[in-house]
Structure formats: structure tokens, C-alpha cells
Amino acid sequence: MWDNFIGQQIRRCNRNLLIANLVLLAVVIAYATINWRYLANFVLAATDISSNDLADLHDPAERFRFFVRVHGEKSFQTGFQSVEQTVDKYSHQVRSTTVTAEYRILAVGDKLLIVKADSSASGTVFTGALEPMPSSVYENVVASAIRDEPRLRGMFVPAMLNANDFAEEGWWTLGIGVPLLLLVIWNLLKWKKRTSDYSCHAIYRRVMCFGSPQEVTQQIEAAIRTMPAEEIAGIKVFGPWLFKKSFFGLTFFRVPDIVWVYEKVTKHSVNFIPTGKSFAALLYDRY
């Protein structure tokens, strides 16, 4: 019964459903593989790090648990800040300036740690991610401090603690990744069901609108084999049958059953300036 055009379309749609969701699954796995260290730290939450561990730290990439909580003795402001400016795209003038973070020096044992924190942060306990120190931070904070106080040379930890919101990316990952993974699983289950039983497919349910599936598929097959094909705006016409393929489905009509055709006009504009119109036809049948 399925060695025909309708059967081919069901198999095509099933194949596309499988491929699309395997690609989505590969994207999820690739993202998790690339960011596994961050995701593990996000799930495990912050861990306390001792002053001895900080003193022995040479490269933050060496630590698996880089999301840490640091208990210091004293905290000093450096005056160096991270700012974000809003610039007018026409006049190129700065419209507003926002301080997004400030850099502090935290005394931990006999070591000094640079902390990037919110401008409202205070105290001597900071939680964040250990990161390599940017050259701009080194030049404006560390090198400047050493020039003023040469005895500080060798006291700075060769890393920085970013105490800004570490968990934001993790929550975004959960908010997007979990529904996406559930969608993939749901679609793969749908693919398995539709592959084993063609009657579960939407194309089959559409065929049933016109009568007995076996008779309708034979009528369609006969029309395709005997009627000359016409193509209008992506729609193929075989006698009384209209077909329009999509990546995941097939829309088709029997001309005698069409009860309404409506012209849809869409106006297009850029920055409220009209750029043209596009036209489409909406078809409805008695089903």
C-alpha cells in the first residue's frame, strides 16, 4: 500500500524529522562537551578555597573547581572600573555611561587577589570564577600598584576572581537546553512511532479526509502517472490534485473540495519606509 507517492512522502518527512532532531541532539551534546567544565562547576556550586591553594595557583585552568568562595582579611578599592557606554549611532556621542563592575584588591593570607565585583559589593568574602587576568587589568591595577609599592612584587595571585553573576549562563543553558532536549526526545519518539506505523502520520490522516486510504492513494498515484504535471509558485498540480511539500510535511488538496480561495497581501517596510508587497493564496476545502 505504501509503495507509492504518499508512502514516499511519509518516508521523506520521517527521514527529515530524524535528521533535524539528530542535528539538534548533536548541537546539545557539542555544547555540553565544550562547556563541560563550566556546567560541572555550575551544578556543583561554589567551593571554599584556602589561602594556601590560592598561593599555589599558577593557572586557573589547572583547577577543575574554579567556581570558588574566597574569604579574605581586607579589601581595597583600586579606582579601576569596567564601564558600558551607550553611543548615539548618528551623532556618535555618548548618551549614557554605566559602571558594570569595579576591581578590588583582596588580601588573602600573604597574597593579594584581584576581584572583579559589582560596584555595590563590599566586605571580604567574594564568590566567583577564577579566570586569567586580562592585560588591561594587569597594567592598570597590578603593575600600577607595584610601581607605587615595589614590595608588592610577587604578592599578587596570577589570576583574577570574577565575582559577577557566574550562574547566569548556567540558568540560560537550563532554560534553553532542557526544553530543547525534551523536544528532541519527544520528536524521536514521534519518529519511531510514525516509522513503525504510517497511519500515525499527519499525511495519512489528511488522506483519510478524502475516503478510504487505499483508494485515495491509488487515485493520487494514477493522477501522478497519467496527468501532465504543472507547477505554480511551488505547488505541483496533477489533474484534480494540488501538492505543496514542506520539510516536515505535505499539504495537498483535491480541487473539487476547495470552497474558498483568499488572496493574502503582505506589505513590507524598512524603518517605516515601504519596500514592496508579497502575495500569497490561502486555500480552504470542505474538510
PDB file of C-alpha atoms in Angstrom:
ATOM      1  CA  MET A   1       0.000   0.000   0.000  1.00  0.00           C
ATOM      2  CA  TRP A   2       2.886   2.381   0.701  1.00  0.00           C
ATOM      3  CA  ASP A   3       4.962   1.739  -2.407  1.00  0.00           C
ATOM      4  CA  ASN A   4       3.625   4.940  -3.987  1.00  0.00           C
ATOM      5  CA  PHE A   5       3.841   8.737  -3.878  1.00  0.00           C
ATOM      6  CA  ILE A   6       2.126   9.102  -0.485  1.00  0.00           C
ATOM      7  CA  GLY A   7       4.370   6.428   1.012  1.00  0.00           C
ATOM      8  CA  GLN A   8       7.428   8.197  -0.391  1.00  0.00           C
ATOM      9  CA  GLN A   9       6.330  11.482   1.191  1.00  0.00           C
ATOM     10  CA  ILE A  10       5.735   9.873   4.576  1.00  0.00           C
ATOM     11  CA  ARG A  11       9.211   8.298   4.448  1.00  0.00           C
ATOM     12  CA  ARG A  12      10.742  11.629   3.352  1.00  0.00           C
ATOM     13  CA  CYS A  13       9.111  13.506   6.223  1.00  0.00           C
ATOM     14  CA  ASN A  14      10.121  10.817   8.713  1.00  0.00           C
ATOM     15  CA  ARG A  15      13.711  10.966   7.456  1.00  0.00           C
ATOM     16  CA  ASN A  16      13.789  14.767   7.721  1.00  0.00           C
ATOM     17  CA  LEU A  17      12.336  14.614  11.242  1.00  0.00           C
ATOM     18  CA  LEU A  18      15.063  12.175  12.265  1.00  0.00           C
ATOM     19  CA  ILE A  19      17.889  14.172  10.660  1.00  0.00           C
ATOM     20  CA  ALA A  20      16.734  17.508  12.106  1.00  0.00           C
ATOM     21  CA  ASN A  21      16.487  16.146  15.631  1.00  0.00           C
ATOM     22  CA  LEU A  22      19.778  14.264  15.428  1.00  0.00           C
ATOM     23  CA  VAL A  23      21.387  17.564  14.423  1.00  0.00           C
ATOM     24  CA  LEU A  24      19.733  19.305  17.401  1.00  0.00           C
ATOM     25  CA  LEU A  25      20.897  16.500  19.680  1.00  0.00           C
ATOM     26  CA  ALA A  26      24.434  16.824  18.290  1.00  0.00           C
ATOM     27  CA  VAL A  27      24.344  20.581  18.996  1.00  0.00           C
ATOM     28  CA  VAL A  28      23.269  19.967  22.606  1.00  0.00           C
ATOM     29  CA  ILE A  29      25.966  17.328  23.089  1.00  0.00           C
ATOM     30  CA  ALA A  30      28.613  19.533  21.448  1.00  0.00           C
ATOM     31  CA  TYR A  31      27.709  22.499  23.670  1.00  0.00           C
ATOM     32  CA  ALA A  32      27.785  20.316  26.790  1.00  0.00           C
ATOM     33  CA  THR A  33      31.145  18.818  25.729  1.00  0.00           C
ATOM     34  CA  ILE A  34      32.746  22.193  25.039  1.00  0.00           C
ATOM     35  CA  ASN A  35      31.392  23.752  28.243  1.00  0.00           C
ATOM     36  CA  TRP A  36      31.506  20.666  30.477  1.00  0.00           C
ATOM     37  CA  ARG A  37      33.861  22.305  32.987  1.00  0.00           C
ATOM     38  CA  TYR A  38      31.645  25.342  33.439  1.00  0.00           C
ATOM     39  CA  LEU A  39      28.470  23.239  33.606  1.00  0.00           C
ATOM     40  CA  ALA A  40      30.033  20.945  36.217  1.00  0.00           C
ATOM     41  CA  ASN A  41      31.001  23.945  38.359  1.00  0.00           C
ATOM     42  CA  PHE A  42      27.524  25.417  37.946  1.00  0.00           C
ATOM     43  CA  VAL A  43      25.885  22.196  39.127  1.00  0.00           C
ATOM     44  CA  LEU A  44      28.358  21.600  41.982  1.00  0.00           C
ATOM     45  CA  ALA A  45      28.116  25.254  43.136  1.00  0.00           C
ATOM     46  CA  ALA A  46      30.920  27.274  44.724  1.00  0.00           C
ATOM     47  CA  THR A  47      33.543  25.635  46.906  1.00  0.00           C
ATOM     48  CA  ASP A  48      35.733  27.347  49.511  1.00  0.00           C
ATOM     49  CA  ILE A  49      39.351  27.858  48.510  1.00  0.00           C
ATOM     50  CA  SER A  50      42.070  28.242  51.131  1.00  0.00           C
ATOM     51  CA  SER A  51      44.800  30.857  51.173  1.00  0.00           C
ATOM     52  CA  ASN A  52      47.359  28.080  50.616  1.00  0.00           C
ATOM     53  CA  ASP A  53      45.571  26.896  47.475  1.00  0.00           C
ATOM     54  CA  LEU A  54      45.477  30.472  46.203  1.00  0.00           C
ATOM     55  CA  ALA A  55      49.184  30.888  46.918  1.00  0.00           C
ATOM     56  CA  ASP A  56      49.945  27.737  44.903  1.00  0.00           C
ATOM     57  CA  LEU A  57      47.719  28.786  41.995  1.00  0.00           C
ATOM     58  CA  HIS A  58      49.599  29.450  38.739  1.00  0.00           C
ATOM     59  CA  ASP A  59      46.893  28.893  36.125  1.00  0.00           C
ATOM     60  CA  PRO A  60      43.130  28.872  36.868  1.00  0.00           C
ATOM     61  CA  ALA A  61      42.668  26.321  34.075  1.00  0.00           C
ATOM     62  CA  GLU A  62      44.566  23.814  36.234  1.00  0.00           C
ATOM     63  CA  ARG A  63      41.714  23.706  38.740  1.00  0.00           C
ATOM     64  CA  PHE A  64      38.626  21.662  37.947  1.00  0.00           C
ATOM     65  CA  ARG A  65      36.642  23.529  40.627  1.00  0.00           C
ATOM     66  CA  PHE A  66      37.205  27.109  39.520  1.00  0.00           C
ATOM     67  CA  PHE A  67      33.904  28.439  40.895  1.00  0.00           C
ATOM     68  CA  VAL A  68      35.104  29.320  44.390  1.00  0.00           C
ATOM     69  CA  ARG A  69      34.359  31.299  47.532  1.00  0.00           C
ATOM     70  CA  VAL A  70      37.267  33.340  48.857  1.00  0.00           C
ATOM     71  CA  HIS A  71      37.500  34.531  52.472  1.00  0.00           C
ATOM     72  CA  GLY A  72      39.868  37.494  52.737  1.00  0.00           C
ATOM     73  CA  GLU A  73      41.106  39.690  55.552  1.00  0.00           C
ATOM     74  CA  LYS A  74      40.981  43.094  53.903  1.00  0.00           C
ATOM     75  CA  SER A  75      39.541  44.565  50.726  1.00  0.00           C
ATOM     76  CA  PHE A  76      40.823  47.676  48.933  1.00  0.00           C
ATOM     77  CA  GLN A  77      39.309  49.733  46.153  1.00  0.00           C
ATOM     78  CA  THR A  78      41.577  50.381  43.169  1.00  0.00           C
ATOM     79  CA  GLY A  79      39.544  53.020  41.339  1.00  0.00           C
ATOM     80  CA  PHE A  80      39.709  50.941  38.144  1.00  0.00           C
ATOM     81  CA  GLN A  81      36.243  50.207  36.760  1.00  0.00           C
ATOM     82  CA  SER A  82      34.550  48.437  33.892  1.00  0.00           C
ATOM     83  CA  VAL A  83      32.093  50.770  32.170  1.00  0.00           C
ATOM     84  CA  GLU A  84      29.480  50.361  29.453  1.00  0.00           C
ATOM     85  CA  GLN A  85      28.616  53.278  27.203  1.00  0.00           C
ATOM     86  CA  THR A  86      25.554  53.896  25.065  1.00  0.00           C
ATOM     87  CA  VAL A  87      26.542  55.750  21.896  1.00  0.00           C
ATOM     88  CA  ASP A  88      24.162  57.501  19.508  1.00  0.00           C
ATOM     89  CA  LYS A  89      24.558  55.774  16.135  1.00  0.00           C
ATOM     90  CA  TYR A  90      24.021  59.037  14.236  1.00  0.00           C
ATOM     91  CA  SER A  91      25.958  61.630  16.215  1.00  0.00           C
ATOM     92  CA  HIS A  92      28.381  59.117  17.791  1.00  0.00           C
ATOM     93  CA  GLN A  93      28.037  60.974  21.064  1.00  0.00           C
ATOM     94  CA  VAL A  94      27.999  59.099  24.364  1.00  0.00           C
ATOM     95  CA  ARG A  95      24.429  59.185  25.671  1.00  0.00           C
ATOM     96  CA  SER A  96      24.992  57.333  28.947  1.00  0.00           C
ATOM     97  CA  THR A  97      27.739  55.593  30.902  1.00  0.00           C
ATOM     98  CA  THR A  98      27.089  52.733  33.308  1.00  0.00           C
ATOM     99  CA  VAL A  99      29.593  51.201  35.710  1.00  0.00           C
ATOM    100  CA  THR A 100      29.193  47.439  35.307  1.00  0.00           C
ATOM    101  CA  ALA A 101      31.960  46.367  37.686  1.00  0.00           C
ATOM    102  CA  GLU A 102      34.866  47.595  39.734  1.00  0.00           C
ATOM    103  CA  TYR A 103      38.191  45.973  40.512  1.00  0.00           C
ATOM    104  CA  ARG A 104      39.252  45.455  44.118  1.00  0.00           C
ATOM    105  CA  ILE A 105      42.328  44.032  45.799  1.00  0.00           C
ATOM    106  CA  LEU A 106      41.551  41.334  48.353  1.00  0.00           C
ATOM    107  CA  ALA A 107      44.188  40.364  50.926  1.00  0.00           C
ATOM    108  CA  VAL A 108      44.106  36.574  51.467  1.00  0.00           C
ATOM    109  CA  GLY A 109      46.854  35.359  53.783  1.00  0.00           C
ATOM    110  CA  ASP A 110      50.108  36.743  52.399  1.00  0.00           C
ATOM    111  CA  LYS A 111      48.704  37.013  48.867  1.00  0.00           C
ATOM    112  CA  LEU A 112      46.707  39.670  47.007  1.00  0.00           C
ATOM    113  CA  LEU A 113      43.850  38.692  44.711  1.00  0.00           C
ATOM    114  CA  ILE A 114      42.252  40.951  42.100  1.00  0.00           C
ATOM    115  CA  VAL A 115      38.459  40.737  42.344  1.00  0.00           C
ATOM    116  CA  LYS A 116      36.068  41.955  39.660  1.00  0.00           C
ATOM    117  CA  ALA A 117      32.830  42.664  41.504  1.00  0.00           C
ATOM    118  CA  ASP A 118      29.657  44.689  41.312  1.00  0.00           C
ATOM    119  CA  SER A 119      30.176  48.331  42.207  1.00  0.00           C
ATOM    120  CA  SER A 120      27.879  47.915  45.220  1.00  0.00           C
ATOM    121  CA  ALA A 121      29.811  44.914  46.577  1.00  0.00           C
ATOM    122  CA  SER A 122      31.568  45.215  49.913  1.00  0.00           C
ATOM    123  CA  GLY A 123      33.074  43.025  52.619  1.00  0.00           C
ATOM    124  CA  THR A 124      35.875  40.491  52.420  1.00  0.00           C
ATOM    125  CA  VAL A 125      34.047  37.371  51.175  1.00  0.00           C
ATOM    126  CA  PHE A 126      33.603  37.025  47.430  1.00  0.00           C
ATOM    127  CA  THR A 127      32.196  34.224  45.283  1.00  0.00           C
ATOM    128  CA  GLY A 128      33.026  33.897  41.608  1.00  0.00           C
ATOM    129  CA  ALA A 129      35.059  32.249  38.880  1.00  0.00           C
ATOM    130  CA  LEU A 130      38.849  32.140  38.808  1.00  0.00           C
ATOM    131  CA  GLU A 131      39.921  33.472  35.404  1.00  0.00           C
ATOM    132  CA  PRO A 132      43.116  34.537  33.635  1.00  0.00           C
ATOM    133  CA  MET A 133      43.866  38.194  34.302  1.00  0.00           C
ATOM    134  CA  PRO A 134      43.360  40.467  31.262  1.00  0.00           C
ATOM    135  CA  SER A 135      46.384  42.526  30.270  1.00  0.00           C
ATOM    136  CA  SER A 136      44.453  45.771  30.797  1.00  0.00           C
ATOM    137  CA  VAL A 137      43.706  44.799  34.395  1.00  0.00           C
ATOM    138  CA  TYR A 138      47.321  43.832  34.985  1.00  0.00           C
ATOM    139  CA  GLU A 139      48.634  47.128  33.606  1.00  0.00           C
ATOM    140  CA  ASN A 140      46.096  49.381  35.349  1.00  0.00           C
ATOM    141  CA  VAL A 141      45.896  47.594  38.707  1.00  0.00           C
ATOM    142  CA  VAL A 142      48.777  45.201  39.378  1.00  0.00           C
ATOM    143  CA  ALA A 143      51.607  46.989  37.571  1.00  0.00           C
ATOM    144  CA  SER A 144      50.401  50.334  38.893  1.00  0.00           C
ATOM    145  CA  ALA A 145      50.354  49.021  42.473  1.00  0.00           C
ATOM    146  CA  ILE A 146      53.840  47.538  42.113  1.00  0.00           C
ATOM    147  CA  ARG A 147      55.196  50.824  40.761  1.00  0.00           C
ATOM    148  CA  ASP A 148      53.795  52.614  43.803  1.00  0.00           C
ATOM    149  CA  GLU A 149      54.836  49.866  46.259  1.00  0.00           C
ATOM    150  CA  PRO A 150      57.728  47.725  44.901  1.00  0.00           C
ATOM    151  CA  ARG A 151      57.455  45.418  47.923  1.00  0.00           C
ATOM    152  CA  LEU A 152      54.170  44.098  46.487  1.00  0.00           C
ATOM    153  CA  ARG A 153      56.030  42.371  43.638  1.00  0.00           C
ATOM    154  CA  GLY A 154      55.343  38.651  43.766  1.00  0.00           C
ATOM    155  CA  MET A 155      52.402  39.022  46.152  1.00  0.00           C
ATOM    156  CA  PHE A 156      49.644  39.088  43.520  1.00  0.00           C
ATOM    157  CA  VAL A 157      47.918  35.844  42.569  1.00  0.00           C
ATOM    158  CA  PRO A 158      48.401  35.357  38.783  1.00  0.00           C
ATOM    159  CA  ALA A 159      44.642  35.072  38.252  1.00  0.00           C
ATOM    160  CA  MET A 160      41.509  37.113  38.821  1.00  0.00           C
ATOM    161  CA  LEU A 161      38.250  36.326  40.601  1.00  0.00           C
ATOM    162  CA  ASN A 162      35.246  37.361  38.530  1.00  0.00           C
ATOM    163  CA  ALA A 163      32.552  37.837  41.150  1.00  0.00           C
ATOM    164  CA  ASN A 164      29.906  38.974  38.685  1.00  0.00           C
ATOM    165  CA  ASP A 165      26.951  36.656  38.077  1.00  0.00           C
ATOM    166  CA  PHE A 166      28.622  33.305  37.386  1.00  0.00           C
ATOM    167  CA  ALA A 167      25.346  31.388  37.254  1.00  0.00           C
ATOM    168  CA  GLU A 168      23.622  33.476  34.551  1.00  0.00           C
ATOM    169  CA  GLU A 169      24.890  31.358  31.661  1.00  0.00           C
ATOM    170  CA  GLY A 170      24.004  28.193  33.558  1.00  0.00           C
ATOM    171  CA  TRP A 171      20.405  29.271  34.069  1.00  0.00           C
ATOM    172  CA  TRP A 172      20.150  30.261  30.399  1.00  0.00           C
ATOM    173  CA  THR A 173      21.554  26.849  29.488  1.00  0.00           C
ATOM    174  CA  LEU A 174      18.945  25.104  31.616  1.00  0.00           C
ATOM    175  CA  GLY A 175      16.165  27.347  30.327  1.00  0.00           C
ATOM    176  CA  ILE A 176      17.020  26.630  26.689  1.00  0.00           C
ATOM    177  CA  GLY A 177      18.839  23.287  26.787  1.00  0.00           C
ATOM    178  CA  VAL A 178      16.361  21.277  28.866  1.00  0.00           C
ATOM    179  CA  PRO A 179      13.251  22.175  26.776  1.00  0.00           C
ATOM    180  CA  LEU A 180      15.305  21.609  23.607  1.00  0.00           C
ATOM    181  CA  LEU A 181      16.429  18.190  24.829  1.00  0.00           C
ATOM    182  CA  LEU A 182      12.856  17.272  25.798  1.00  0.00           C
ATOM    183  CA  LEU A 183      11.681  18.396  22.344  1.00  0.00           C
ATOM    184  CA  VAL A 184      14.310  16.197  20.676  1.00  0.00           C
ATOM    185  CA  ILE A 185      13.286  13.187  22.762  1.00  0.00           C
ATOM    186  CA  TRP A 186       9.606  13.809  22.015  1.00  0.00           C
ATOM    187  CA  ASN A 187      10.289  14.120  18.283  1.00  0.00           C
ATOM    188  CA  LEU A 188      12.435  10.981  18.219  1.00  0.00           C
ATOM    189  CA  LEU A 189       9.631   9.052  19.911  1.00  0.00           C
ATOM    190  CA  LYS A 190       7.249  10.516  17.328  1.00  0.00           C
ATOM    191  CA  TRP A 191       9.643   9.454  14.543  1.00  0.00           C
ATOM    192  CA  LYS A 192       9.813   5.908  15.916  1.00  0.00           C
ATOM    193  CA  LYS A 193       6.020   5.679  16.131  1.00  0.00           C
ATOM    194  CA  ARG A 194       5.466   7.123  12.648  1.00  0.00           C
ATOM    195  CA  THR A 195       8.130   4.875  11.125  1.00  0.00           C
ATOM    196  CA  SER A 196       6.637   1.710  12.552  1.00  0.00           C
ATOM    197  CA  ASP A 197       3.044   2.727  11.803  1.00  0.00           C
ATOM    198  CA  TYR A 198       2.384   5.044   8.848  1.00  0.00           C
ATOM    199  CA  SER A 199      -1.221   5.550   9.963  1.00  0.00           C
ATOM    200  CA  CYS A 200       0.119   7.746  12.807  1.00  0.00           C
ATOM    201  CA  HIS A 201       1.457  10.311  10.338  1.00  0.00           C
ATOM    202  CA  ALA A 202      -0.352  13.593   9.626  1.00  0.00           C
ATOM    203  CA  ILE A 203      -0.201  12.879   5.881  1.00  0.00           C
ATOM    204  CA  TYR A 204      -2.136   9.655   6.427  1.00  0.00           C
ATOM    205  CA  ARG A 205      -4.753  11.484   8.489  1.00  0.00           C
ATOM    206  CA  ARG A 206      -5.126  14.001   5.644  1.00  0.00           C
ATOM    207  CA  VAL A 207      -5.584  11.137   3.145  1.00  0.00           C
ATOM    208  CA  MET A 208      -8.416   9.769   5.302  1.00  0.00           C
ATOM    209  CA  CYS A 209     -10.363  13.002   4.767  1.00  0.00           C
ATOM    210  CA  PHE A 210     -10.955  12.015   1.145  1.00  0.00           C
ATOM    211  CA  GLY A 211     -12.154   8.451   1.770  1.00  0.00           C
ATOM    212  CA  SER A 212     -10.587   5.005   2.063  1.00  0.00           C
ATOM    213  CA  PRO A 213      -6.769   5.460   2.342  1.00  0.00           C
ATOM    214  CA  GLN A 214      -6.127   2.621  -0.081  1.00  0.00           C
ATOM    215  CA  GLU A 215      -8.492   4.028  -2.721  1.00  0.00           C
ATOM    216  CA  VAL A 216      -7.289   7.618  -2.265  1.00  0.00           C
ATOM    217  CA  THR A 217      -3.603   6.671  -2.568  1.00  0.00           C
ATOM    218  CA  GLN A 218      -4.425   4.742  -5.749  1.00  0.00           C
ATOM    219  CA  GLN A 219      -6.283   7.763  -7.175  1.00  0.00           C
ATOM    220  CA  ILE A 220      -3.344  10.030  -6.382  1.00  0.00           C
ATOM    221  CA  GLU A 221      -0.863   7.580  -7.877  1.00  0.00           C
ATOM    222  CA  ALA A 222      -2.931   7.267 -11.052  1.00  0.00           C
ATOM    223  CA  ALA A 223      -3.178  11.067 -11.392  1.00  0.00           C
ATOM    224  CA  ILE A 224       0.584  11.474 -10.977  1.00  0.00           C
ATOM    225  CA  ARG A 225       1.335   8.769 -13.539  1.00  0.00           C
ATOM    226  CA  THR A 226      -1.193   9.806 -16.178  1.00  0.00           C
ATOM    227  CA  MET A 227      -1.815  13.527 -15.782  1.00  0.00           C
ATOM    228  CA  PRO A 228       0.612  16.178 -17.099  1.00  0.00           C
ATOM    229  CA  ALA A 229       2.337  17.980 -14.238  1.00  0.00           C
ATOM    230  CA  GLU A 230       2.058  21.737 -13.782  1.00  0.00           C
ATOM    231  CA  GLU A 231       3.963  23.849 -11.256  1.00  0.00           C
ATOM    232  CA  ILE A 232       2.673  27.163  -9.923  1.00  0.00           C
ATOM    233  CA  ALA A 233       4.595  29.015  -7.185  1.00  0.00           C
ATOM    234  CA  GLY A 234       5.978  25.826  -5.705  1.00  0.00           C
ATOM    235  CA  ILE A 235       2.681  23.940  -5.972  1.00  0.00           C
ATOM    236  CA  LYS A 236       2.549  20.859  -8.201  1.00  0.00           C
ATOM    237  CA  VAL A 237      -0.740  20.134  -9.925  1.00  0.00           C
ATOM    238  CA  PHE A 238      -1.666  16.686 -11.220  1.00  0.00           C
ATOM    239  CA  GLY A 239      -5.183  16.788 -12.596  1.00  0.00           C
ATOM    240  CA  PRO A 240      -7.532  17.366  -9.647  1.00  0.00           C
ATOM    241  CA  TRP A 241      -4.751  17.179  -7.025  1.00  0.00           C
ATOM    242  CA  LEU A 242      -2.596  20.016  -5.665  1.00  0.00           C
ATOM    243  CA  PHE A 243       0.597  19.241  -3.708  1.00  0.00           C
ATOM    244  CA  LYS A 244       2.947  21.516  -1.791  1.00  0.00           C
ATOM    245  CA  LYS A 245       5.895  19.945   0.010  1.00  0.00           C
ATOM    246  CA  SER A 246       7.450  21.261   3.198  1.00  0.00           C
ATOM    247  CA  PHE A 247      10.447  19.974   5.105  1.00  0.00           C
ATOM    248  CA  PHE A 248       8.334  18.071   7.618  1.00  0.00           C
ATOM    249  CA  GLY A 249       5.093  17.580   5.761  1.00  0.00           C
ATOM    250  CA  LEU A 250       2.943  17.619   2.656  1.00  0.00           C
ATOM    251  CA  THR A 251      -0.068  19.864   2.051  1.00  0.00           C
ATOM    252  CA  PHE A 252      -2.474  18.656  -0.613  1.00  0.00           C
ATOM    253  CA  PHE A 253      -5.958  19.418  -1.871  1.00  0.00           C
ATOM    254  CA  ARG A 254      -8.472  17.878  -4.222  1.00  0.00           C
ATOM    255  CA  VAL A 255      -9.721  20.708  -6.412  1.00  0.00           C
ATOM    256  CA  PRO A 256     -13.463  19.812  -6.310  1.00  0.00           C
ATOM    257  CA  ASP A 257     -13.336  20.037  -2.493  1.00  0.00           C
ATOM    258  CA  ILE A 258     -11.927  23.581  -2.363  1.00  0.00           C
ATOM    259  CA  VAL A 259     -14.577  26.002  -1.063  1.00  0.00           C
ATOM    260  CA  TRP A 260     -12.621  29.219  -0.548  1.00  0.00           C
ATOM    261  CA  VAL A 261      -9.545  30.887  -2.010  1.00  0.00           C
ATOM    262  CA  TYR A 262      -8.320  34.118  -0.470  1.00  0.00           C
ATOM    263  CA  GLU A 263      -5.593  36.484  -1.641  1.00  0.00           C
ATOM    264  CA  LYS A 264      -3.219  37.473   1.150  1.00  0.00           C
ATOM    265  CA  VAL A 265      -1.201  40.658   0.631  1.00  0.00           C
ATOM    266  CA  THR A 266       1.725  41.411   2.950  1.00  0.00           C
ATOM    267  CA  LYS A 267       3.238  44.895   2.970  1.00  0.00           C
ATOM    268  CA  HIS A 268       6.963  45.173   3.704  1.00  0.00           C
ATOM    269  CA  SER A 269       8.849  48.181   5.068  1.00  0.00           C
ATOM    270  CA  VAL A 270      12.241  49.117   6.490  1.00  0.00           C
ATOM    271  CA  ASN A 271      12.244  51.853   9.140  1.00  0.00           C
ATOM    272  CA  PHE A 272       8.613  52.562   8.202  1.00  0.00           C
ATOM    273  CA  ILE A 273       9.570  53.108   4.539  1.00  0.00           C
ATOM    274  CA  PRO A 274       7.516  50.831   2.205  1.00  0.00           C
ATOM    275  CA  THR A 275       9.684  48.435   0.226  1.00  0.00           C
ATOM    276  CA  GLY A 276       7.033  46.442  -1.596  1.00  0.00           C
ATOM    277  CA  LYS A 277       4.383  43.768  -1.245  1.00  0.00           C
ATOM    278  CA  SER A 278       4.268  39.998  -1.430  1.00  0.00           C
ATOM    279  CA  PHE A 279       1.244  37.963  -2.448  1.00  0.00           C
ATOM    280  CA  ALA A 280       0.011  34.544  -1.426  1.00  0.00           C
ATOM    281  CA  ALA A 281      -3.109  32.457  -1.825  1.00  0.00           C
ATOM    282  CA  LEU A 282      -4.871  30.806   1.110  1.00  0.00           C
ATOM    283  CA  LEU A 283      -6.852  27.714   0.212  1.00  0.00           C
ATOM    284  CA  TYR A 284      -9.545  26.050   2.323  1.00  0.00           C
ATOM    285  CA  ASP A 285     -11.507  22.941   1.466  1.00  0.00           C
ATOM    286  CA  ARG A 286     -14.671  21.474   2.962  1.00  0.00           C
ATOM    287  CA  TYR A 287     -12.615  19.425   5.442  1.00  0.00           C
TER     288      TYR A 287
END
